[in-house]
Each structure stands twice: as C-alpha cells, then as structure tokens.
XYZ file of C-alpha atoms in Angstrom:
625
model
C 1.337 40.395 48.905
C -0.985 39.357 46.003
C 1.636 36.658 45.152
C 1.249 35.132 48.651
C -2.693 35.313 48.681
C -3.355 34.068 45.268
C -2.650 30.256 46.583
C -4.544 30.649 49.432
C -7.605 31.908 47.122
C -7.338 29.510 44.724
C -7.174 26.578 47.514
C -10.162 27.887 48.993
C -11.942 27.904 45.604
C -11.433 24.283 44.838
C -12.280 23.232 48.282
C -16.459 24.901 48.016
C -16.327 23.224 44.668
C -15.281 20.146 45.960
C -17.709 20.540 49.084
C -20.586 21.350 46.557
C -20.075 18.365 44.484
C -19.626 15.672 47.288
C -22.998 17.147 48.717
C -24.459 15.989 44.919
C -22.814 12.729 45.335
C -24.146 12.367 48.839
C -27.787 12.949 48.245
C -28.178 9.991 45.825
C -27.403 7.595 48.920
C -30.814 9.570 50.379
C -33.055 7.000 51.541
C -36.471 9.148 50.382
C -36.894 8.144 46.818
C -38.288 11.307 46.355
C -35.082 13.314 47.536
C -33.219 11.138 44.993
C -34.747 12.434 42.316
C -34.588 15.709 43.264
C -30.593 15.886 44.120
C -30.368 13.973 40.331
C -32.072 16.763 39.024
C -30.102 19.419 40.901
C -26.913 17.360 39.633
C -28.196 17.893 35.949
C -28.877 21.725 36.332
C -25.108 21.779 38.101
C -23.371 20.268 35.167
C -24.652 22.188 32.532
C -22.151 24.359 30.662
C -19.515 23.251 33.811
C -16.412 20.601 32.860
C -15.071 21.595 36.144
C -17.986 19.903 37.877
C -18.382 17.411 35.495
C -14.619 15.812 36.705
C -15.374 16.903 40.202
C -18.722 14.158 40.286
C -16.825 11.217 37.860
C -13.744 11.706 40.777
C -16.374 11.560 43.583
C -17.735 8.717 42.378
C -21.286 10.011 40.831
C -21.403 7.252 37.729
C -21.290 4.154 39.864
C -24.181 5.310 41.759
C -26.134 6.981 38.642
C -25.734 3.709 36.973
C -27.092 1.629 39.857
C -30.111 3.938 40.444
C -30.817 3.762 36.386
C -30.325 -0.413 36.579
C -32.460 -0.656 39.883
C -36.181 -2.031 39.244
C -37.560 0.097 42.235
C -35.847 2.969 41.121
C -39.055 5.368 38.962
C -38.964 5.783 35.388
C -38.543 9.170 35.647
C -35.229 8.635 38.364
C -34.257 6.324 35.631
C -34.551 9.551 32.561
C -33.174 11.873 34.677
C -30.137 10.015 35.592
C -29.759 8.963 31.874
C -29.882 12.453 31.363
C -26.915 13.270 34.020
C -24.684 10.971 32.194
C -25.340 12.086 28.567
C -24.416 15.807 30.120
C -20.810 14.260 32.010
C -20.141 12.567 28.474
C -20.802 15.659 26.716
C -17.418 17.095 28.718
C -13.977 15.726 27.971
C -12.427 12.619 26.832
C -11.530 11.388 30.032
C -15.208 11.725 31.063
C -16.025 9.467 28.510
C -13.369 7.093 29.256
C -14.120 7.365 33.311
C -18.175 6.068 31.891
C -16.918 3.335 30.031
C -14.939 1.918 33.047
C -17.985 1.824 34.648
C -19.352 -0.495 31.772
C -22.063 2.494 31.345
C -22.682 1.054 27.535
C -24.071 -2.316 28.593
C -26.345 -0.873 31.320
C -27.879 1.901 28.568
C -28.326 -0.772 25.982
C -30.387 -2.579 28.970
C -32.394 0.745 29.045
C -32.910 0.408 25.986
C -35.950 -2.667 26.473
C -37.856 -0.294 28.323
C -41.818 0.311 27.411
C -41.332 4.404 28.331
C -40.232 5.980 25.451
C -38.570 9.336 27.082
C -36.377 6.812 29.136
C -35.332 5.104 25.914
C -35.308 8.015 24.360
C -32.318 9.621 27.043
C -31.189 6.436 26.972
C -30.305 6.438 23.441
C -29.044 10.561 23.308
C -26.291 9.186 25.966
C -25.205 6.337 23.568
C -24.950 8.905 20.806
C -22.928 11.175 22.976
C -20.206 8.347 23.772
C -20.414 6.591 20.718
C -19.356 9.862 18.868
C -16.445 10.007 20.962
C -13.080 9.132 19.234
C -12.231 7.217 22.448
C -15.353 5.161 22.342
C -14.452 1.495 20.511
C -17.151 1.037 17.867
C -17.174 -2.384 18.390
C -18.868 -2.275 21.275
C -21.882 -2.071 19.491
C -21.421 -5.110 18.044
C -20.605 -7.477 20.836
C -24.498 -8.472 21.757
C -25.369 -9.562 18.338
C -29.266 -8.740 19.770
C -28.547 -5.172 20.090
C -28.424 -3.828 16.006
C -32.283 -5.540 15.566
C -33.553 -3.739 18.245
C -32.357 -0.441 17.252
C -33.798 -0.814 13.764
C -37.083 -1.921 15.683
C -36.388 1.348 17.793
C -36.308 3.112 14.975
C -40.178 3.772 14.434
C -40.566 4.990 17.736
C -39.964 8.990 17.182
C -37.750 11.343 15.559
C -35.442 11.457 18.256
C -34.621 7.668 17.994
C -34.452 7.862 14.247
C -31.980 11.155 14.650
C -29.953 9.284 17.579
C -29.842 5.457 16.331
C -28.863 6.841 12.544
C -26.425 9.068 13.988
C -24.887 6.477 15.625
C -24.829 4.022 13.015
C -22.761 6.437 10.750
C -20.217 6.748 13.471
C -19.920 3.223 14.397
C -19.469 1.796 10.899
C -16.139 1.703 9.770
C -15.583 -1.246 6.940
C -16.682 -3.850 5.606
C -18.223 -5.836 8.343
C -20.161 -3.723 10.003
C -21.382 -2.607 6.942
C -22.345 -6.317 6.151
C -23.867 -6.455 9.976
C -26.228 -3.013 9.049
C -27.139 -4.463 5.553
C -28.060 -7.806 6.711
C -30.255 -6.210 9.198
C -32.407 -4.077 7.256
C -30.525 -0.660 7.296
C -31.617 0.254 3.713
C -34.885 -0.691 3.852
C -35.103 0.646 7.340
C -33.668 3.625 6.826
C -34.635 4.958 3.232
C -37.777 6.412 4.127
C -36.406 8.745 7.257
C -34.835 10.630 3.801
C -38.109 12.406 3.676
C -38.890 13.231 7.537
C -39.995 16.209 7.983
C -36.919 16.499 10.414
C -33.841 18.489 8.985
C -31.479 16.241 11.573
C -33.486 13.023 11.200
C -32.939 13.690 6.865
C -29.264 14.547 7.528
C -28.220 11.564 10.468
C -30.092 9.270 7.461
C -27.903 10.606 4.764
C -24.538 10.208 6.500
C -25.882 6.461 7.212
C -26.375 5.869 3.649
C -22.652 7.954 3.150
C -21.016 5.553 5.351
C -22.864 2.358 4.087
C -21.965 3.216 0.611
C -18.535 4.039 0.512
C -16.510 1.129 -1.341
C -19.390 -1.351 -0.964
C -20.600 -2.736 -4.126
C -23.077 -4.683 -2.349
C -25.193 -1.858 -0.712
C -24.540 0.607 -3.812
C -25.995 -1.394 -5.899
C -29.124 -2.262 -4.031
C -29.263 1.664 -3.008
C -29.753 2.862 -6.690
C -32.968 0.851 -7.069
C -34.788 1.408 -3.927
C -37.811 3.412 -4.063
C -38.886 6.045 -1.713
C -42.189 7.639 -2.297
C -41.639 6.500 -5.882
C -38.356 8.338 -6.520
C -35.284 6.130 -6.722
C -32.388 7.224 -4.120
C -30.587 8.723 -6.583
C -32.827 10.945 -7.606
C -33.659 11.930 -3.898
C -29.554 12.408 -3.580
C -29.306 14.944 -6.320
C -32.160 16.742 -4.888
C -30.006 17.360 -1.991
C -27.199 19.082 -3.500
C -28.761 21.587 -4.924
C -27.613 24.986 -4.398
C -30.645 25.854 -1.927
C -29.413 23.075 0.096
C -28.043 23.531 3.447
C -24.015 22.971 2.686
C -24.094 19.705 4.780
C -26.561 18.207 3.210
C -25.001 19.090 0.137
C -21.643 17.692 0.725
C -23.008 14.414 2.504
C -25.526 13.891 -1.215
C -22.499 14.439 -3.180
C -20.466 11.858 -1.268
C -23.457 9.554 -1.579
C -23.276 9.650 -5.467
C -19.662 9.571 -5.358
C -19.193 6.598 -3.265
C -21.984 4.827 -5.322
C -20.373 5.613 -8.570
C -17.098 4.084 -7.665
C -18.635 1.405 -5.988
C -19.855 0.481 -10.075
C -23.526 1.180 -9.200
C -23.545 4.587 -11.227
C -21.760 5.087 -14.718
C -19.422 7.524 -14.283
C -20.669 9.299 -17.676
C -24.404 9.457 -16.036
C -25.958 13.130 -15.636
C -26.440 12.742 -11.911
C -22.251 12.566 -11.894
C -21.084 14.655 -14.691
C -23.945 17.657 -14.190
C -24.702 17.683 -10.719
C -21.942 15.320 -8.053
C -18.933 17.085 -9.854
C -20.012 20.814 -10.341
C -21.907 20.286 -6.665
C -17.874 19.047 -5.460
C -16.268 22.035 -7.084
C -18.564 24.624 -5.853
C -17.346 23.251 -2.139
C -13.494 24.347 -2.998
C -14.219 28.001 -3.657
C -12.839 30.867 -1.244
C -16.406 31.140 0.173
C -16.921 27.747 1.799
C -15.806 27.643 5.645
C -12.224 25.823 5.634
C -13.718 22.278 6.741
C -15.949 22.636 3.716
C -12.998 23.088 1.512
C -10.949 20.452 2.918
C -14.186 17.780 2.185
C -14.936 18.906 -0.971
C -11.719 18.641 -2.397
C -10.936 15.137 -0.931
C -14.010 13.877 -2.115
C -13.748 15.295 -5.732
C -10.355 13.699 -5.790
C -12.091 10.150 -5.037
C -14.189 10.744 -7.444
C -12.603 11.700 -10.481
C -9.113 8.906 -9.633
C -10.014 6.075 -12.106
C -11.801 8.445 -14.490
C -9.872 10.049 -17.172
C -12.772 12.187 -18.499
C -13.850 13.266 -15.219
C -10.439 14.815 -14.462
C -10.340 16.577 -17.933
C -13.936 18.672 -16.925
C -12.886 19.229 -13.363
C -9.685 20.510 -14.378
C -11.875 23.130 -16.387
C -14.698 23.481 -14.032
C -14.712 26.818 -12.319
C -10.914 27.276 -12.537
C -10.431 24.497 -10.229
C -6.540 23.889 -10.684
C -6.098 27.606 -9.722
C -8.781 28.021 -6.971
C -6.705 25.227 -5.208
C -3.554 27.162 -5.257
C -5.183 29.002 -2.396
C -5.170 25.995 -0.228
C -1.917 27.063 0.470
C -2.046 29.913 2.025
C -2.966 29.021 5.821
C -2.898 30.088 7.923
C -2.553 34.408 6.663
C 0.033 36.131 7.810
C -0.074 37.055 11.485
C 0.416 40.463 10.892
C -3.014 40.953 9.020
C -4.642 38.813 11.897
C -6.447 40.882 14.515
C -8.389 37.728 15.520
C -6.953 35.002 17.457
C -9.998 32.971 17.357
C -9.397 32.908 13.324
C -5.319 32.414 13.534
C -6.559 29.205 15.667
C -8.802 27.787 13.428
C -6.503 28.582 10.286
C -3.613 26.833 12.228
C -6.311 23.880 12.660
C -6.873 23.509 8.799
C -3.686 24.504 7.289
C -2.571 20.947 7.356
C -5.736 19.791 6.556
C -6.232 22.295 3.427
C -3.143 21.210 1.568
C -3.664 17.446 2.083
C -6.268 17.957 0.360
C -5.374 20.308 -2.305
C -2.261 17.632 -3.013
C -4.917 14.882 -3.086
C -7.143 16.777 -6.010
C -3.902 17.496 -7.530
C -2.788 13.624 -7.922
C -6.016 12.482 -8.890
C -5.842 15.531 -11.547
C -2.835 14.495 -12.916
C -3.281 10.711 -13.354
C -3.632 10.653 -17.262
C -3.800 13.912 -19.308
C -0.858 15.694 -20.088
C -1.834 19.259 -20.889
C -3.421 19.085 -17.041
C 0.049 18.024 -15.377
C 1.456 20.965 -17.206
C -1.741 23.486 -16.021
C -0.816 22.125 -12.661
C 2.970 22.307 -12.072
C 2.719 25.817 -13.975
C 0.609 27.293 -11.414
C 2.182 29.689 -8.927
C 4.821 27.896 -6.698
C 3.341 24.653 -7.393
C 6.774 22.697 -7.626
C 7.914 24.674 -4.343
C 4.697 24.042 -2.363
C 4.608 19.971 -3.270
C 8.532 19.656 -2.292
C 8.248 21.559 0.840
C 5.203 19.323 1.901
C 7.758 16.492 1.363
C 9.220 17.627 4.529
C 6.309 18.180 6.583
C 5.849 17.221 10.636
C 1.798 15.782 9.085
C 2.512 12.285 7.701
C -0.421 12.628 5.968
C 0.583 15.347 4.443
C 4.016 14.555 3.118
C 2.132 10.893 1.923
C -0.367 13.303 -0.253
C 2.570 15.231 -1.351
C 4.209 12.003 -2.857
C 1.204 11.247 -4.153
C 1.006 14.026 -5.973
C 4.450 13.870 -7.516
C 4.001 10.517 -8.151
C 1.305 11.262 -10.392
C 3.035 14.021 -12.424
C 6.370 12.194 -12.726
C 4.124 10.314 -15.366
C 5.429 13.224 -17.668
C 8.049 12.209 -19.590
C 8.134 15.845 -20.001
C 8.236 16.749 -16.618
C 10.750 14.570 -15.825
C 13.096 16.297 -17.887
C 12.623 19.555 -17.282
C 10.351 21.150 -13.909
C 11.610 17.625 -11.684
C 15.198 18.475 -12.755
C 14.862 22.351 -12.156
C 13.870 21.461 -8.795
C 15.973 18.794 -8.135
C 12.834 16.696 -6.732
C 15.029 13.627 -6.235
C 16.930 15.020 -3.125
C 13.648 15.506 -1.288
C 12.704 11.971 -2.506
C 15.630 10.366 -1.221
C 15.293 11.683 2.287
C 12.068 10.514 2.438
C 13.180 7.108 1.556
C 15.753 6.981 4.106
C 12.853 6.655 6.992
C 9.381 6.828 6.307
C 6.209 4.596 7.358
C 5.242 1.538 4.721
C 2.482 3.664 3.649
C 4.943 7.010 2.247
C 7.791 4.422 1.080
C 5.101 2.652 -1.287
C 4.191 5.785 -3.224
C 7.732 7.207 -2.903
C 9.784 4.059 -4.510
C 6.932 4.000 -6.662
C 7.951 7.106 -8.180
C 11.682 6.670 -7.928
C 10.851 3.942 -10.310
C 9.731 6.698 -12.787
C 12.614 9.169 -11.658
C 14.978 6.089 -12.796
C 13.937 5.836 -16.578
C 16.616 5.932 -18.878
C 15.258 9.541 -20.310
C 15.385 11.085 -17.062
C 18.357 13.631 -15.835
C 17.615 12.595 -12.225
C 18.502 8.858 -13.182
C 22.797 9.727 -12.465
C 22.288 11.892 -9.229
C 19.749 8.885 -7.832
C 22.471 6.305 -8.121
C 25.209 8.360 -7.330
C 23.505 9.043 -3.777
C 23.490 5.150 -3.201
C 19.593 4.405 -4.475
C 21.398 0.940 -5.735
C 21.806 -0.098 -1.898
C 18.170 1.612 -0.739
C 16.425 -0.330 -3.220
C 18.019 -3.829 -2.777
C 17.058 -3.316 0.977
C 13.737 -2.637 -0.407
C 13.295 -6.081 -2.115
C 14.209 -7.819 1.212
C 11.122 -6.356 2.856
C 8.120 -8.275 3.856
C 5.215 -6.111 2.495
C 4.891 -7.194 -1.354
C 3.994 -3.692 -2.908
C 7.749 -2.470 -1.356
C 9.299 -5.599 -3.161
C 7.940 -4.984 -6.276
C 9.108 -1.210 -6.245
C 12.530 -1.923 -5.126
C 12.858 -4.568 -7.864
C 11.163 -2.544 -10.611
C 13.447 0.596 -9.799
C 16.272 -1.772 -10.145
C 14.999 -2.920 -13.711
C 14.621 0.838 -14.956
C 18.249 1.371 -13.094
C 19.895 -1.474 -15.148
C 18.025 -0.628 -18.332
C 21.320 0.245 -21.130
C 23.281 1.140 -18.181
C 26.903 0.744 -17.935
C 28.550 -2.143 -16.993
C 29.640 -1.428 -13.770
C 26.239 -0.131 -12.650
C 25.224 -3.764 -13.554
C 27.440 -5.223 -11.593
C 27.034 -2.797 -9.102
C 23.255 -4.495 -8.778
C 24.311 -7.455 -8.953
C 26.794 -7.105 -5.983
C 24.434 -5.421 -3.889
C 21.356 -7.739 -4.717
C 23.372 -11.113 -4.578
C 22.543 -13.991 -5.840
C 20.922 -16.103 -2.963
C 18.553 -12.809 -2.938
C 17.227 -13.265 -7.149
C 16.776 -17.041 -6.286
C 14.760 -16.028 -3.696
C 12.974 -13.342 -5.264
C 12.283 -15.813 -7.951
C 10.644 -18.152 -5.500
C 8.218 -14.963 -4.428
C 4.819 -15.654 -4.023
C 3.994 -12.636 -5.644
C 3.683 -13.153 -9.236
C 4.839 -8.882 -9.638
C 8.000 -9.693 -8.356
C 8.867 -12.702 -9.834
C 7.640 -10.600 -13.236
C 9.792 -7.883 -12.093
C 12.560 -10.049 -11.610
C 12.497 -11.776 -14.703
C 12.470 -7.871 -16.585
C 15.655 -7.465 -14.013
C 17.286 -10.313 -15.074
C 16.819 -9.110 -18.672
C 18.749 -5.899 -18.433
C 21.320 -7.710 -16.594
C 22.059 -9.820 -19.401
C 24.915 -8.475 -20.733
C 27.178 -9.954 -18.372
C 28.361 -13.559 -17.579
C 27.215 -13.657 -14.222
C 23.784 -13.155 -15.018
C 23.441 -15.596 -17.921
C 25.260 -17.957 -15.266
C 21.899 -17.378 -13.177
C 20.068 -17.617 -15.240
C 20.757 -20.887 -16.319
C 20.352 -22.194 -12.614
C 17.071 -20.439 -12.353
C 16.174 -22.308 -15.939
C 16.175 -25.854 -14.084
C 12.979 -25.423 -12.077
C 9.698 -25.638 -13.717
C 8.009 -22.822 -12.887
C 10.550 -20.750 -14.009
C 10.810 -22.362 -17.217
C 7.653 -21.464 -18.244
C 8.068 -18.028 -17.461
C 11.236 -17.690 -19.384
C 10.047 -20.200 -22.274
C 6.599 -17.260 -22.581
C 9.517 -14.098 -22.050
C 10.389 -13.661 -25.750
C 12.731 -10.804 -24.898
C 14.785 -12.709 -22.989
C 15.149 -15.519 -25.131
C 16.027 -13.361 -27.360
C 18.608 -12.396 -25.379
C 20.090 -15.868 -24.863
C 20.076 -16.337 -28.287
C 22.198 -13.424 -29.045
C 24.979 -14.437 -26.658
C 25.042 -17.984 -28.129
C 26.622 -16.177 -31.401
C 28.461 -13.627 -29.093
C 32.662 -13.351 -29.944
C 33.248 -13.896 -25.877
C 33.475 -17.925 -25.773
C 32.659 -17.907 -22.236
C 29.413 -15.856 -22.953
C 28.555 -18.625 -25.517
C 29.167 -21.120 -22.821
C 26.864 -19.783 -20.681
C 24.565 -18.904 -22.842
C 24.469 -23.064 -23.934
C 23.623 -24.072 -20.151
C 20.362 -21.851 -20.365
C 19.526 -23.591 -23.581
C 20.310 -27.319 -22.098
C 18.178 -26.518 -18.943
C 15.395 -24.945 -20.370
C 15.106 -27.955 -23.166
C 15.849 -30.726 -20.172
C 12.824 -33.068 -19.503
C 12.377 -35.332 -16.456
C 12.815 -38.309 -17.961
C 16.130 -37.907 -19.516
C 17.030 -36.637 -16.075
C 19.990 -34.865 -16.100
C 20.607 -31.077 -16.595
C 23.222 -28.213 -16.925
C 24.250 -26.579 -13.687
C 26.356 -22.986 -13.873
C 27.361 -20.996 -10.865
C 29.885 -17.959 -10.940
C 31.581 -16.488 -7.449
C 32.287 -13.093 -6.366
C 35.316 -12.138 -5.117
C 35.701 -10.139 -1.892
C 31.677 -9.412 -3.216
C 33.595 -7.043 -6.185
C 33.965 -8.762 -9.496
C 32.566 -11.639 -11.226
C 35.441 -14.454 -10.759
C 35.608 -18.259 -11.770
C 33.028 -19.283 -14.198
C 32.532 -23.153 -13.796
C 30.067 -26.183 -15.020
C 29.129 -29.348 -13.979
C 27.252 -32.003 -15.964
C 24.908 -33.523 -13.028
C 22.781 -36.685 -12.447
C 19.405 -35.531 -10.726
C-alpha cells in the first residue's frame, strides 16, 4: 500500500509548491505599490537556500515581471533593490536559472541600473551581474557589446567596497585574451585598480589581485607597465611578494605567485630576479605538498610548470626544491582506495580531482624535463613513473592524455631514454594508438615525439615502421594545420635517415611525387625546410635525384638548394657515382640549378612508378621555355 500512496503524496507535494509560488508571481501584478514591495520581499525570503522554488518562479514567469518593475520609473528605489536582489538569489541556483535570466535580456536592463544616483540599488545591481557573469554559461562578451559600459564601471569603482569587490570580480571572469585585456588596459584598469591592493577589505585585496592575474597573463603590454606602478610608494612587485608569504591566506598566496609568474614570462621580470628564484618558486612548491586541499595542488603545480618551461635553471632548483619530483608521485594516487574510505563526501571530491591532479603532475613533469638530463632520469626513476604516463595515454580526459604526451615528449629528448626505459615499456604502441584518432591538439605533441622515437639510435625506430607509421605520417603532411605538416614530414626525414633502400622507396611510394612538389610550394617555410632535409636522405636513389632536378628549375627553390650544402654535396657525389644513370641524373640537377633566364632553356627529368611499386623508366627532355 505504501507503493500506491507514495504518487499520490508526492503529486500533492508539488501541487502546494506550485500553488505557493504562483501566489508570489501573482502579487507583483498587485495594484498597491506598497503590496508590491512587500510580496518582492516575501519572494526573496522564499528563495533563499530553495532551487526548488527558484525553477518554480523562472517557470511561472517571475523574471519578466521582476525585470519590468526594476526598469519602471514609478516603480521606488527600494522596489527597484529588492527586486535586484530577487534575481541575484534565482541566479545564484542552477545553470538553467541563469540561462532562463538571460532570455529575458536581464544583463542589459541591470547595466541600465547601473546609472542610478542610489548607491544600494547599484550596488544589488552590480552583486546580480557578478552572480551571472561568474556563470560558465554566461558569454563574456556581453560585457563588451555597449562600448559605454567598461568606463562606467571603472567610474563605479570609487563608490564603496562592494562595487570595487563586485566590478573587479567581474572583470577577472570576463577577461579571457588579448582583447579584452587591451579593452581593460585602455580604460584605466591598472591605474584604477592598483590602489584597491591595499583596502582594508580581504575580498576587495583578493577580487583586485585576480584582476591583475588575469590582466597579466601572456601580456607584455600590461606586465610591463605593472612592474613600475607605484602604490603607496611600493612598486607592485614588491606588494605581490608580500602576498605570498607564508602568513598569507593560501588564495592570496597562489593568486601573488601567479602574478609574478605571468609577469616574468611576459619579459617584465628576469627570471634570475630574487622575487622569482626566492620567493614565486619556493611559494609554488610549498602549494604541491600533501597538506594543501587537492584544488590547491592541482594550481600550484600547473602554475610552477608555466613558470619554470623556457627556463633551464629554474627547472634544475625546482627539481631540488622540497623533493618536488617525488612529492608529485602522489598526484597519482586519487582517488584512495574505497576500502579505506568511510566518507563519501571525500571519495566525491577525490573522484573530482583525480583527473585534475595528474594533469597537472604530467604538466610539472614536462616542463621538468625540457633540458637537463640527470632530471629526466630522477623523473622516469621514480615509482611507476613510466606505467603512470603510458596509462594516462589511454585516458577518457583529453586533457589528460594531451599532458601525458607532453610529458613523454619531453623525456624522449633522452637519447638515453630512448634506448632503454621507452623500449622496456614499449611506449611506441601506446603512441601509435593515439595517432590513429586524436584531436589536432594531442596529434601535434604526439607526431612531435614520434619524430624523436624515429632517430636512427632508437630501438623503437623498426617496430614504428613495421606498424605502418610510413602511411600515418604521409597522411599527416596532407593536413591543413602547418605544425601537423611539419611533424609528418620531419618524422619522415628521421625515418629515411641511412635507412634501407626499400624503406626509401617505401616513402617515396606512399608520399608521391605530386605531394613533395606540393610540399615544396608550402607556405610554411618549416616544411619546405623539412622537405628539403627529406629530400636529402632520399638521395640515394634515382627517383629522387630525378625530383630533384624538376624541383631545381624554379627559383625559389634554387636558392634553397644553392644555400643546402649537404645536399649539394650530395649531387656532387652521384655525378662521380659507377651507376651511369645516377650520373645522368645527377647532371640535370646541375644544368637546372646553373640555368639563367636569359639563356632560357633548362633540363627537365621525370621518373614513373609502376603499379605505384618500383621506380620504372628514367627519361629527359631538353626543353625551350
């Protein structure tokens, strides 16, 4: 019988929820002002704490009406707050909330609010804004579409702490690149901003922090006027390292640090100066030890790995800062075993970060591993390490299996490595698969490193082409993004390097010849490079000297070849060569490259494949141009 009531129940539930809320809705249309206001502020004490509500007024149509009431001229200032104050609450639930207020075009009407004289009206005004503007579903761009709207915030901005805490916040959240950094610069944000770094506010301090985070990052521009701006006649800098120190709250900590970072690879900061080496980098490490919550970790470590990527000397003390390489081993190990988890809470938020945690631990690992040696070694020598970086290969995250082929991009540097840990692990399989299908982004990093996995020292180099790499990598060189081109054709190179005969021809087949010509056309002056360092290990053959000589007729290629003493070098060999036909072919290079226009007339050489195996007729015309 409790299976047949429980319907019933749960019917009758809904329907005095849904009766409550329409009696909300239905007091707004009140004709007494006064009444109005009071149902608004009935509706606010309703929906606090209460999602359920929340979707129950959006469905029955609250926002339209809250919005008219907070546009309408008659309507009080304090209707106006308290149904600015209504909507910041139904933002504050779900996604769809936020997307049910910007159908109703609630960002245009708010940034109207905004030109009011009352300051608690602009202020609620503003703390809704915030709200939906955090939101991942909220377009930052709509911030930018009134080109009046960024000076008035920064006028807005003296008004109180709340609109310094609100605006700032929102300008961290709504600047993502380089033009809406230009839009904040050109507007005043430093100068504007700068001095809220000593508010007495914790929140106003922090929301202008993360500004100056955001403005920073990979913007030479505001970096460098950042480190000579003055505040209470301590440059930023200074007031940054302040920040991080230990006594710090961690957030402001981690937000200073990312200041400095971004700054010092933005060229604005040496990366040899105190403030990095002393106080950025130890301040980073500290934020990857077991103690830090697991968001901490994850932020630390993928700043520290920024930081330290184009700096050789930077990785060699973090790799012997506070154990690092070791600490980071324990990235790995979320979320714990379920059987020593009592808390479900914790196997949640462990499952959360887990993916998180070793994205970032194979981040700091790459950037670790760039340059030095005796680190690559400290790192694929710690406990599972080759294990942990191939299984993340295979990973459901993208991100994750991109970081992991970062990372193994880096230490495939080793020629050491390559010999012995990459071949004990067979690291190529894994590679291969990933190859096979895999966004841009993961095929970039991943052919580069099969370019470094095809050397002519490395064991992998026979496996790789005996799994069909030759094919993989001339559909690589057809592709339209340049960085994949370059990879496939550079792999190829390495592949061809004192290889065997029929692995040349083998390339040869595959790539064809219409594809070289056209590669040699690229606009890309790596590929054609690449190309040219191809055609150089290829030269051992007759076919390749026999394109070579047509490539030899156009200018631009001329030059290239004429400046390539290796391969001239090459073409001089084969002019003495025993093979006549080699010495033939050899002679059209040398007639095309020394051709001029006005004698006009050159060598032409073309060879044919047969059923696309082996080279076939060799044969020459002497032709008028």
């Amino acid at each position: 019988m409790a299976c047949l009531l429980e319907t019933p129940i749960r019917m009758s539930v809904l329907s005095e929820v849904t009766a409550s809320s329409r009696h909300y809705v239905d007091r707004l249309f009140d004709p007494d002002p006064q009444k109005v206001l009071q149902g608004v502020i009935d509706m606010k004490n309703a929906v606090i704490g209460n999602n359920k509500q929340k979707a129950n007024l959006i469905v029955l149509g609250a926002v339209p009406r809250l919005l008219y009431l907070l546009q309408q001229e008659t309507s009080s200032t304090e209707l106006k707050t308290e149904c600015a104050v209504v909507l910041g609450s139904l933002a504050m639930g779900t996604e769809n909330n936020v997307k049910s207020l910007l159908d109703c075009h609630i960002i245009p009407a708010l940034l109207q609010g905004l030109l009011s004289p009352d300051l608690k009206f602009i202020e609620a005004c503003l703390r809704c804004l915030r709200t939906i503007f955090t939101s991942p579903v909220t377009p930052e761009e709509l911030l930018y579409t009134d080109a009046t709207v960024i000076p008035h915030l920064m006028a807005l901005l003296s008004r109180s702490r709340y609109t310094q805490e609100y605006i700032c916040q929102i300008f961290s959240h709504c600047c993502k690149g380089p033009d809406h950094q230009t839009i904040l610069f050109n507007h005043g944000a430093v100068q504007n901003i700068a001095h809220l770094l000593t508010s007495l506010s914790y929140k106003v301090r922090m929301q202008a922090l993360k500004c100056f985070s955001v403005l920073a990052f990979e913007n030479p521009q505001v970096s460098m006027t950042l480190v000579n701006v003055l505040v209470d006649g301590e440059l930023l800098p200074q007031i940054f390292v302040k920040m991080l120190q230990r006594d710090k709250p961690i957030e402001m900590q981690l937000t200073s640090a990312k200041c400095l970072t971004y700054m010092c690879r933005a060229g604005a900061i040496r990366t040899d100066d105190n403030c990095i080496v002393l106080k950025t980098l130890p301040c980073l490490v500290r934020m990857c030890s077991k103690e830090r919550l697991l968001e901490e970790r994850v932020e630390g470590a993928e700043t520290l790995a920024y930081l330290i990527e184009p700096d050789v000397e930077l990785q060699r003390i973090a790799s012997i800062t506070d154990h690092l390489i070791a600490m980071l081993a324990d990235y790995f190990k979320y979320p714990s075993s379920v059987s020593a988890i009592t808390d479900i809470k914790r196997l949640d938020h462990d499952l959360k970060h887990a993916h998180e945690l070793r994205q970032a631990a194979f981040k700091l690992y790459a950037s670790l591993g760039a340059n030095d040696e005796d680190i690559r070694k400290k790192i694929i020598e710690t406990e599972n390490m080759m294990d942990r970086i191939v299984t993340g290969l295979s990973e459901s995250s993208v991100k994750v299996r991109l970081a992991a082929v970062r990372c193994l991009h880096s230490l495939s540097r080793s020629v050491q490595q390559l010999r012995t840990s990459f071949q004990d692990h067979a690291v190529w399989k894994p590679l291969m698969k990933v190859l096979q299908n895999a966004p841009d982004e993961i095929l970039v990093v991943a052919s580069s490193m099969l370019c470094n996995l095809l050397l002519e020292f490395s064991p992998s180099k026979e496996p790789i082409l005996e799994s069909g790499a030759v094919e993989l990598l001339c559909g690589l060189t057809q592709s339209e993004n340049p960085a994949l081109r370059v990879n496939g054709i550079w792999a190829l190179m390495n592949m061809a390097f004192q290889a065997e005969q029929k692995i040349k021809a083998d390339i040869l087949r595959s790539l064809s010849t219409e594809q070289l010509f056209r590669l040699l056309s690229d606009s890309d002056l790596n590929v054609l490079m690449k190309t040219l360092g191809l055609l150089r290990n290829l030269l051992s053959t007759r076919p390749t000297l026999c394109i070579l000589a047509n490539i030899a007729d156009g200018t631009t290629a001329k030059d290239l070849i004429m400046t390539n003493d290796d391969i001239l070098q090459k073409i001089k060999y084969y002019m003495g060569h025993s093979h006549v036909k080699l010495q033939l072919a050899a002679m059209f290079c040398i007639s095309n490259l020394i051709w001029n226009e006005e004698e006009g007339q050159r060598w032409h050489c073309s060879s044919t494949w047969h059923d696309g195996s082996a080279p076939g007729h060799l044969r020459a015309s002497h032709l008028l141009v």
